[in-house]
Amino acid sequence: MKVTIVGCSGSFPGPDSPASCYLVEAEGFRLLLDLGSGSLGALQRHIDLYDVDAICLSHLHADHCLDICGYHVVRTYGPAAPYPRIPVYAPADAPRRLAAAYGMPEEPGLETAFEFRPLSPGRFTVGPFEVTAGLVNHPVEAYGFRVSHGGRTLAYSGDTGECAELVKLADGADLMLCEASFVEGPDLIPGLHMTGRQAAEHAAKAKAGRLVLTHLVPWNDSARVLEEASCGAFGGPIELARSGAVYDLT
Ligand SMILES: [Zn+2]
Ligand SMILES: [Zn+2]
């Protein structure tokens, strides 16, 4: 399984990265975890625009899903259109919400390009991957994902505050992509996002192999986020996500 960080900027695109988008590949199958603001552009550095086989959307905040609108244009009007519909696993409200974001009537909405499949907690198969979705701690319906293939596992937090379910999703994962949107301070908002320290605590509890801090907010000092994570209980390697970074989990 190969994991490419397409976008890792938190809540909005930054100067060096789009918002959330991760490309997971195995056996020629290409799965996207999130397709946030700006990520459709950077995605084209890594794969052909038409080669996406499936998409999982962690939740319906703009920085995780909004480039679905642009991608509908690609698959509906591209040179060899129409391209086959691809599955989009997302919260049940996605068809209505994303059609509204595009400015399209609910019928047919974006269904001409995408086959929306409502997420619920549990395990399902996407191409060669076994995916587990778990509800995480965010103000809207939001999922974290565990993606396994060939005995190796990726865990992705999506957006979440401290969350026992995330520890389960990341149990023994080779690579944990965990959000670290906040820096430590007296007024941390609960149930929204985590700091580097909290991300490291979750990775330690899950006994993950490697921690990559993501959803990095441009106004934060990312060196401080890394430092706060490094002071925590996690003994494995920790690094900051970077658009274009590739992890080979084989
Ligand atoms: Zn976000
Ligand atoms: Zn969010």
Short mmCIF file of C-alpha atoms and ligand atoms in Angstrom, two decimals:
data_model
loop_
_atom_site.label_atom_id
_atom_site.label_comp_id
_atom_site.label_asym_id
_atom_site.label_seq_id
_atom_site.Cartn_x
_atom_site.Cartn_y
_atom_site.Cartn_z
CA MET A 1 0.00 0.00 0.00
CA LYS A 2 1.36 3.39 -0.98
CA VAL A 3 0.12 6.52 0.78
CA THR A 4 0.65 9.97 -0.74
CA ILE A 5 -0.15 13.14 1.12
CA VAL A 6 -1.85 15.34 -1.46
CA GLY A 7 -3.08 17.96 1.01
CA CYS A 8 -2.52 18.38 4.73
CA SER A 9 -3.42 22.01 5.46
CA GLY A 10 -5.93 22.41 8.27
CA SER A 11 -9.30 24.08 7.74
CA PHE A 12 -8.24 25.96 4.58
CA PRO A 13 -5.45 25.69 1.99
CA GLY A 14 -2.04 27.03 2.95
CA PRO A 15 0.78 28.40 0.80
CA ASP A 16 2.46 25.00 0.53
CA SER A 17 -0.46 22.60 0.64
CA PRO A 18 -4.12 22.25 -0.23
CA ALA A 19 -6.61 21.17 2.42
CA SER A 20 -7.09 17.50 3.35
CA CYS A 21 -6.59 14.81 0.71
CA TYR A 22 -4.69 11.51 0.91
CA LEU A 23 -4.14 9.09 -1.97
CA VAL A 24 -3.98 5.40 -1.04
CA GLU A 25 -2.90 2.94 -3.75
CA ALA A 26 -2.61 -0.84 -3.97
CA GLU A 27 -2.92 -3.35 -6.81
CA GLY A 28 -3.51 -0.48 -9.24
CA PHE A 29 -6.56 0.74 -7.28
CA ARG A 30 -6.62 4.40 -6.23
CA LEU A 31 -8.62 5.50 -3.22
CA LEU A 32 -8.84 9.09 -1.99
CA LEU A 33 -9.44 9.89 1.66
CA ASP A 34 -11.04 13.35 1.52
CA LEU A 35 -10.99 15.81 -1.38
CA GLY A 36 -10.71 19.16 0.39
CA SER A 37 -10.32 22.70 -0.91
CA GLY A 38 -7.56 22.99 -3.50
CA SER A 39 -6.63 19.30 -3.50
CA LEU A 40 -7.87 18.55 -7.02
CA GLY A 41 -5.00 20.67 -8.36
CA ALA A 42 -2.21 18.99 -6.39
CA LEU A 43 -3.70 15.54 -7.05
CA GLN A 44 -2.71 15.94 -10.71
CA ARG A 45 0.97 15.91 -9.70
CA HIS A 46 0.54 12.29 -8.64
CA ILE A 47 -2.04 10.55 -10.84
CA ASP A 48 -4.04 11.14 -13.97
CA LEU A 49 -7.24 13.05 -13.23
CA TYR A 50 -9.43 10.21 -14.44
CA ASP A 51 -7.72 7.42 -12.51
CA VAL A 52 -9.48 7.76 -9.16
CA ASP A 53 -11.43 4.56 -8.34
CA ALA A 54 -13.17 5.51 -5.09
CA ILE A 55 -13.42 8.35 -2.57
CA CYS A 56 -14.09 8.33 1.18
CA LEU A 57 -15.15 11.65 2.73
CA SER A 58 -14.53 11.86 6.47
CA HIS A 59 -17.11 14.62 6.95
CA LEU A 60 -18.79 17.48 5.12
CA HIS A 61 -16.73 20.46 6.21
CA ALA A 62 -15.48 22.34 3.14
CA ASP A 63 -11.82 21.59 3.75
CA HIS A 64 -12.55 17.85 3.41
CA CYS A 65 -15.08 17.60 0.59
CA LEU A 66 -15.52 20.70 -1.52
CA ASP A 67 -13.31 19.74 -4.49
CA ILE A 68 -15.87 17.02 -5.28
CA CYS A 69 -17.64 19.86 -7.14
CA GLY A 70 -14.68 20.47 -9.44
CA TYR A 71 -14.17 16.74 -9.81
CA HIS A 72 -17.78 16.40 -11.00
CA VAL A 73 -16.88 18.77 -13.85
CA VAL A 74 -13.85 16.61 -14.71
CA ARG A 75 -15.80 13.36 -14.89
CA THR A 76 -18.84 14.88 -16.62
CA TYR A 77 -17.25 17.13 -19.23
CA GLY A 78 -13.66 15.82 -19.70
CA PRO A 79 -12.43 14.87 -23.21
CA ALA A 80 -13.71 11.26 -23.08
CA ALA A 81 -16.78 12.01 -20.92
CA PRO A 82 -18.86 10.64 -19.47
CA TYR A 83 -16.48 8.66 -17.31
CA PRO A 84 -17.78 5.74 -15.24
CA ARG A 85 -19.42 6.67 -11.96
CA ILE A 86 -17.21 6.02 -8.98
CA PRO A 87 -18.30 5.27 -5.41
CA VAL A 88 -18.15 8.07 -2.85
CA TYR A 89 -18.49 6.89 0.76
CA ALA A 90 -19.68 9.88 2.77
CA PRO A 91 -22.14 10.98 5.46
CA ALA A 92 -25.73 10.40 4.29
CA ASP A 93 -26.39 14.08 3.68
CA ALA A 94 -23.57 14.37 1.12
CA PRO A 95 -25.67 14.18 -2.09
CA ARG A 96 -27.92 17.06 -1.00
CA ARG A 97 -25.18 19.17 0.56
CA LEU A 98 -22.71 18.79 -2.31
CA ALA A 99 -25.36 19.44 -4.98
CA ALA A 100 -26.18 22.68 -3.13
CA ALA A 101 -22.48 23.60 -2.96
CA TYR A 102 -22.19 23.06 -6.71
CA GLY A 103 -25.39 25.03 -7.38
CA MET A 104 -27.24 22.11 -8.89
CA PRO A 105 -30.77 20.78 -8.23
CA GLU A 106 -30.89 17.79 -5.88
CA GLU A 107 -32.04 15.66 -8.82
CA PRO A 108 -29.82 14.47 -10.40
CA GLY A 109 -27.33 16.33 -8.21
CA LEU A 110 -23.83 14.95 -8.60
CA GLU A 111 -25.10 11.40 -8.99
CA THR A 112 -24.31 11.36 -12.71
CA ALA A 113 -20.60 11.22 -11.83
CA PHE A 114 -20.66 9.67 -8.38
CA GLU A 115 -22.44 6.84 -6.66
CA PHE A 116 -22.90 8.05 -3.08
CA ARG A 117 -22.84 5.38 -0.38
CA PRO A 118 -23.80 6.52 3.12
CA LEU A 119 -21.21 5.86 5.80
CA SER A 120 -22.00 4.25 9.11
CA PRO A 121 -19.63 2.88 11.70
CA GLY A 122 -18.24 -0.49 10.66
CA ARG A 123 -16.18 -2.38 8.17
CA PHE A 124 -16.51 -2.48 4.38
CA THR A 125 -14.44 -3.36 1.34
CA VAL A 126 -13.27 -0.81 -1.23
CA GLY A 127 -11.38 -2.42 -4.11
CA PRO A 128 -8.46 -4.31 -2.51
CA PHE A 129 -8.76 -2.41 0.78
CA GLU A 130 -10.52 -3.32 3.98
CA VAL A 131 -11.83 -0.06 5.42
CA THR A 132 -13.22 0.53 8.89
CA ALA A 133 -15.09 3.77 9.58
CA GLY A 134 -15.51 4.99 13.14
CA LEU A 135 -17.34 8.02 14.51
CA VAL A 136 -14.94 10.60 15.92
CA ASN A 137 -15.36 13.63 18.15
CA HIS A 138 -16.25 16.65 15.98
CA PRO A 139 -19.31 18.98 15.91
CA VAL A 140 -20.76 17.26 12.82
CA GLU A 141 -21.10 13.61 11.75
CA ALA A 142 -17.42 12.81 11.22
CA TYR A 143 -15.47 9.61 10.67
CA GLY A 144 -11.93 8.41 11.06
CA PHE A 145 -10.75 5.57 8.82
CA ARG A 146 -8.64 2.47 9.20
CA VAL A 147 -7.44 1.16 5.83
CA SER A 148 -5.72 -2.21 5.59
CA HIS A 149 -4.11 -4.11 2.75
CA GLY A 150 -1.60 -6.97 2.64
CA GLY A 151 -1.19 -7.03 6.40
CA ARG A 152 -0.33 -3.32 6.65
CA THR A 153 -2.56 -0.62 8.06
CA LEU A 154 -3.06 3.11 7.71
CA ALA A 155 -5.17 5.05 10.23
CA TYR A 156 -6.54 8.51 9.46
CA SER A 157 -8.17 10.60 12.17
CA GLY A 158 -10.17 12.99 10.01
CA ASP A 159 -11.04 15.95 12.25
CA THR A 160 -11.49 15.10 15.89
CA GLY A 161 -11.02 16.14 19.47
CA GLU A 162 -9.81 13.56 21.96
CA CYS A 163 -11.51 10.31 21.07
CA ALA A 164 -11.40 6.70 22.31
CA GLU A 165 -12.71 5.48 18.96
CA LEU A 166 -9.62 6.90 17.25
CA VAL A 167 -7.39 4.76 19.46
CA LYS A 168 -9.37 1.70 18.31
CA LEU A 169 -9.13 2.70 14.65
CA ALA A 170 -5.37 3.15 14.95
CA ASP A 171 -4.75 -0.01 16.99
CA GLY A 172 -1.35 -1.31 15.86
CA ALA A 173 -1.44 0.76 12.65
CA ASP A 174 1.83 1.03 10.75
CA LEU A 175 1.11 4.67 9.93
CA MET A 176 -1.20 7.02 11.79
CA LEU A 177 -2.16 10.25 10.07
CA CYS A 178 -3.46 12.24 13.00
CA GLU A 179 -4.76 15.75 13.06
CA ALA A 180 -2.94 18.30 15.21
CA SER A 181 -4.77 21.55 14.51
CA PHE A 182 -4.25 23.23 17.86
CA VAL A 183 -1.27 24.34 19.90
CA GLU A 184 -1.38 23.95 23.66
CA GLY A 185 -3.06 26.79 25.54
CA PRO A 186 -5.52 27.54 28.33
CA ASP A 187 -8.65 27.77 26.21
CA LEU A 188 -8.65 24.62 24.08
CA ILE A 189 -12.14 23.97 22.71
CA PRO A 190 -13.19 20.40 23.52
CA GLY A 191 -14.71 18.09 20.91
CA LEU A 192 -13.26 19.89 17.90
CA HIS A 193 -9.53 19.32 17.22
CA MET A 194 -6.38 18.12 18.96
CA THR A 195 -2.90 19.39 19.76
CA GLY A 196 0.32 17.59 18.86
CA ARG A 197 0.53 16.35 22.44
CA GLN A 198 -2.94 14.84 22.25
CA ALA A 199 -2.20 13.26 18.86
CA ALA A 200 0.93 11.66 20.34
CA GLU A 201 -1.04 10.35 23.32
CA HIS A 202 -3.54 8.70 20.99
CA ALA A 203 -0.72 7.19 18.89
CA ALA A 204 0.92 5.84 22.06
CA LYS A 205 -2.31 4.28 23.32
CA ALA A 206 -2.90 2.73 19.90
CA LYS A 207 0.69 1.46 19.71
CA ALA A 208 0.95 2.89 16.19
CA GLY A 209 4.27 2.46 14.37
CA ARG A 210 4.71 5.97 12.98
CA LEU A 211 2.86 9.21 13.66
CA VAL A 212 2.43 11.85 10.99
CA LEU A 213 0.84 15.08 12.23
CA THR A 214 -1.59 16.54 9.74
CA HIS A 215 -4.42 19.06 9.30
CA LEU A 216 -1.76 21.67 10.12
CA VAL A 217 -3.31 25.13 10.32
CA PRO A 218 -1.32 27.81 8.46
CA TRP A 219 -1.48 30.36 11.31
CA ASN A 220 0.21 27.93 13.72
CA ASP A 221 3.96 27.50 14.09
CA SER A 222 4.23 23.90 12.84
CA ALA A 223 7.62 23.47 14.56
CA ARG A 224 5.81 24.06 17.83
CA VAL A 225 3.14 21.49 16.95
CA LEU A 226 5.91 18.95 16.30
CA GLU A 227 7.71 19.88 19.50
CA GLU A 228 4.55 19.45 21.58
CA ALA A 229 3.98 16.01 20.03
CA SER A 230 7.59 15.00 20.63
CA CYS A 231 7.32 15.75 24.36
CA GLY A 232 4.48 13.25 24.68
CA ALA A 233 4.29 9.58 25.49
CA PHE A 234 4.78 8.27 21.95
CA GLY A 235 8.15 6.58 21.44
CA GLY A 236 8.00 5.99 17.68
CA PRO A 237 8.95 8.36 14.85
CA ILE A 238 6.90 11.56 14.57
CA GLU A 239 6.92 13.99 11.68
CA LEU A 240 4.86 16.76 10.12
CA ALA A 241 2.78 15.95 7.07
CA ARG A 242 3.97 17.57 3.85
CA SER A 243 2.13 17.81 0.54
CA GLY A 244 3.87 15.36 -1.81
CA ALA A 245 5.28 13.06 0.90
CA VAL A 246 4.96 9.36 0.07
CA TYR A 247 4.88 6.43 2.52
CA ASP A 248 5.44 2.94 1.20
CA LEU A 249 3.67 0.47 3.48
CA THR A 250 4.70 -2.89 2.08
ZN ZN B 1 -10.83 20.11 8.74
ZN ZN B 2 -14.03 19.58 10.33
#
